[in-house]
Amino acid sequence: MQTDRSAHEAWAQFLGLKGATAASRVLHILIARMGERNAVVISQGALADELQVDPRTVRRAIAMLRDHNWIQTVSLGGAKSGVQGYIVNSRVAWQGSRDGIRYSVFDAMVYATEKEQEPGTIEDQAPLHRLPELYPGEHQLPSGDGLPPVSQPFFHGMEPDLPATRRED
């Protein structure tokens, strides 16, 4: 994470405004959670939980940060969905180079608390299908009957190249 010296000086001035302490706390969390393109998708409820404040405090803080050009907000799925992305002003803080910062709305870190996710744990859910791993020099040899309905057997030498991950071990 990198920050600009002049941004710290502006931040100190900003902290003199009414309500800026909460806004500054929110900005610190956004910067800590943002991805390489300065963007993060995080609910205001998650921010409120993390900061141990009322969600109304977070809403006011977000509005203040937006109004003073510390962040930009992007509504995802329309304004009524309630899901917002936050983009930290690249003149304040950034990760990596500043190349491509203006495209940050397309690439964001997504942060979801446990209580925001559907009930149940990963252990309670059916396992995901795994792709086979192929080591150097290995080739896939599909075998077995497959799923119904029965399909025509493959021609020798023309077996399909099924999805797999390549291991470099």
Coordinates of C-alpha atoms in Angstrom, one line a residue:
M1 CA 0.0 0.0 0.0
Q2 CA 1.3 3.4 -0.9
T3 CA 0.1 6.8 0.0
D4 CA 0.9 10.3 -1.1
R5 CA 2.4 12.8 1.3
S6 CA 0.0 15.6 0.2
A7 CA -2.9 13.3 0.7
H8 CA -1.8 12.9 4.3
E9 CA -1.7 16.6 4.7
A10 CA -5.2 17.0 3.2
W11 CA -6.4 14.1 5.4
A12 CA -5.2 16.0 8.5
Q13 CA -7.2 19.1 7.3
F14 CA -10.2 16.9 6.6
L15 CA -10.2 15.5 10.1
G16 CA -11.0 19.0 11.4
L17 CA -14.5 18.7 9.9
K18 CA -17.5 17.6 11.8
G19 CA -18.1 13.8 11.3
A20 CA -14.7 13.3 9.7
T21 CA -13.4 11.0 12.4
A22 CA -15.9 8.3 11.5
A23 CA -15.3 9.0 7.8
S24 CA -11.6 8.6 8.3
R25 CA -12.1 5.3 10.0
V26 CA -14.2 4.1 7.1
L27 CA -11.5 5.3 4.6
H28 CA -8.8 3.4 6.5
I29 CA -10.9 0.1 6.2
L30 CA -11.6 0.7 2.5
I31 CA -7.9 1.3 1.8
A32 CA -6.9 -1.8 3.8
R33 CA -9.4 -4.0 1.9
M34 CA -9.1 -2.5 -1.6
G35 CA -7.5 -4.5 -4.4
E36 CA -4.8 -3.6 -6.8
R37 CA -7.1 -1.3 -8.7
N38 CA -8.2 0.7 -5.7
A39 CA -11.7 -0.8 -5.6
V40 CA -13.5 -2.9 -3.0
V41 CA -17.0 -4.2 -2.7
I42 CA -18.1 -4.3 0.9
S43 CA -21.5 -3.9 2.5
Q44 CA -22.1 -0.9 4.8
G45 CA -23.2 -3.5 7.4
A46 CA -19.8 -5.2 7.2
L47 CA -18.1 -1.8 7.6
A48 CA -20.4 -1.1 10.6
D49 CA -19.6 -4.4 12.2
E50 CA -15.9 -4.0 11.7
L51 CA -15.8 -0.5 13.1
Q52 CA -18.4 -1.4 15.8
V53 CA -20.7 1.6 14.9
D54 CA -24.3 2.0 13.8
P55 CA -24.9 1.5 10.0
R56 CA -26.2 5.1 9.9
T57 CA -22.8 6.3 10.9
V58 CA -21.3 4.4 8.0
R59 CA -23.8 5.8 5.5
R60 CA -23.0 9.4 6.7
A61 CA -19.2 8.6 6.5
I62 CA -19.5 7.2 3.0
A63 CA -21.5 10.3 1.9
M64 CA -18.9 12.6 3.4
L65 CA -16.0 10.7 1.8
R66 CA -17.8 10.8 -1.6
D67 CA -18.7 14.5 -1.3
H68 CA -15.1 15.5 -0.4
N69 CA -13.6 13.4 -3.3
W70 CA -11.9 10.8 -1.2
I71 CA -13.8 7.9 -2.8
Q72 CA -16.2 7.2 -5.7
T73 CA -19.2 4.9 -5.2
V74 CA -20.5 2.6 -7.9
S75 CA -23.9 1.0 -7.6
L76 CA -23.8 -2.7 -8.6
G77 CA -27.0 -4.2 -10.0
G78 CA -28.8 -0.8 -9.9
A79 CA -29.2 1.7 -7.2
K80 CA -32.0 -0.3 -5.5
S81 CA -29.8 -3.4 -5.0
G82 CA -28.0 -1.8 -2.1
V83 CA -24.7 -3.2 -3.2
Q84 CA -22.0 -0.7 -3.7
G85 CA -18.4 -0.7 -4.8
Y86 CA -16.0 1.9 -3.4
I87 CA -13.1 3.2 -5.4
V88 CA -10.4 5.1 -3.4
N89 CA -9.1 8.2 -5.1
S90 CA -5.8 7.1 -6.7
R91 CA -4.2 10.4 -5.6
V92 CA -4.7 9.3 -2.0
A93 CA -3.6 5.6 -1.9
W94 CA -2.8 2.9 -4.4
Q95 CA -1.3 -0.6 -4.7
G96 CA 1.2 -1.3 -7.4
S97 CA 1.7 1.1 -10.3
R98 CA -0.8 3.8 -11.2
D99 CA -1.3 2.3 -14.7
G100 CA -4.9 1.4 -15.3
I101 CA -6.3 3.0 -12.1
R102 CA -9.1 4.7 -14.1
Y103 CA -10.4 1.2 -15.0
S104 CA -10.8 0.2 -11.4
V105 CA -14.5 -0.1 -11.6
F106 CA -14.1 -3.4 -13.5
D107 CA -11.8 -5.0 -11.0
A108 CA -12.5 -5.0 -7.2
M109 CA -11.8 -6.9 -4.0
V110 CA -15.1 -8.4 -2.7
Y111 CA -15.4 -8.6 1.1
A112 CA -18.3 -10.5 2.7
T113 CA -18.7 -11.3 6.4
E114 CA -19.8 -14.7 7.5
K115 CA -23.3 -13.5 8.6
E116 CA -23.8 -11.9 5.1
Q117 CA -23.4 -15.3 3.4
E118 CA -26.0 -18.0 3.1
P119 CA -26.4 -20.1 6.2
G120 CA -24.4 -23.3 6.6
T121 CA -20.7 -23.9 6.4
I122 CA -18.6 -25.1 3.5
E123 CA -18.4 -28.5 5.2
D124 CA -22.3 -28.7 5.0
Q125 CA -22.4 -28.2 1.2
A126 CA -21.8 -30.7 -1.5
P127 CA -18.2 -30.7 -2.7
L128 CA -17.5 -28.9 -5.9
H129 CA -16.3 -30.9 -8.9
R130 CA -12.5 -31.0 -9.2
L131 CA -10.6 -30.9 -12.4
P132 CA -8.0 -33.6 -12.8
E133 CA -4.4 -32.6 -12.4
L134 CA -2.0 -33.6 -15.1
Y135 CA 1.7 -33.8 -14.4
P136 CA 4.3 -33.1 -17.2
G137 CA 4.2 -35.8 -19.9
E138 CA 0.8 -37.1 -18.8
H139 CA -2.2 -37.2 -21.2
Q140 CA -5.9 -37.6 -20.5
L141 CA -7.4 -41.0 -21.4
P142 CA -11.2 -40.7 -20.9
S143 CA -12.7 -44.0 -20.0
G144 CA -16.0 -45.4 -18.6
D145 CA -19.6 -45.2 -19.9
G146 CA -20.2 -41.6 -19.0
L147 CA -23.5 -40.1 -18.1
P148 CA -26.8 -41.1 -19.8
P149 CA -27.8 -41.1 -22.6
V150 CA -25.1 -43.3 -23.9
S151 CA -23.0 -41.5 -26.5
Q152 CA -21.0 -42.8 -29.4
P153 CA -17.6 -44.0 -28.4
F154 CA -14.7 -41.8 -29.3
F155 CA -12.5 -42.5 -32.3
H156 CA -9.0 -43.7 -31.5
G157 CA -6.7 -40.7 -31.3
M158 CA -9.6 -38.3 -31.3
E159 CA -10.5 -38.3 -27.6
P160 CA -11.6 -34.9 -26.3
D161 CA -9.3 -32.7 -24.4
L162 CA -11.1 -32.4 -21.1
P163 CA -10.6 -29.5 -18.7
A164 CA -7.6 -30.1 -16.4
T165 CA -5.0 -28.2 -14.5
R166 CA -1.4 -28.6 -15.4
R167 CA 1.1 -29.2 -12.5
E168 CA 4.7 -28.2 -12.9
D169 CA 6.1 -30.5 -10.2

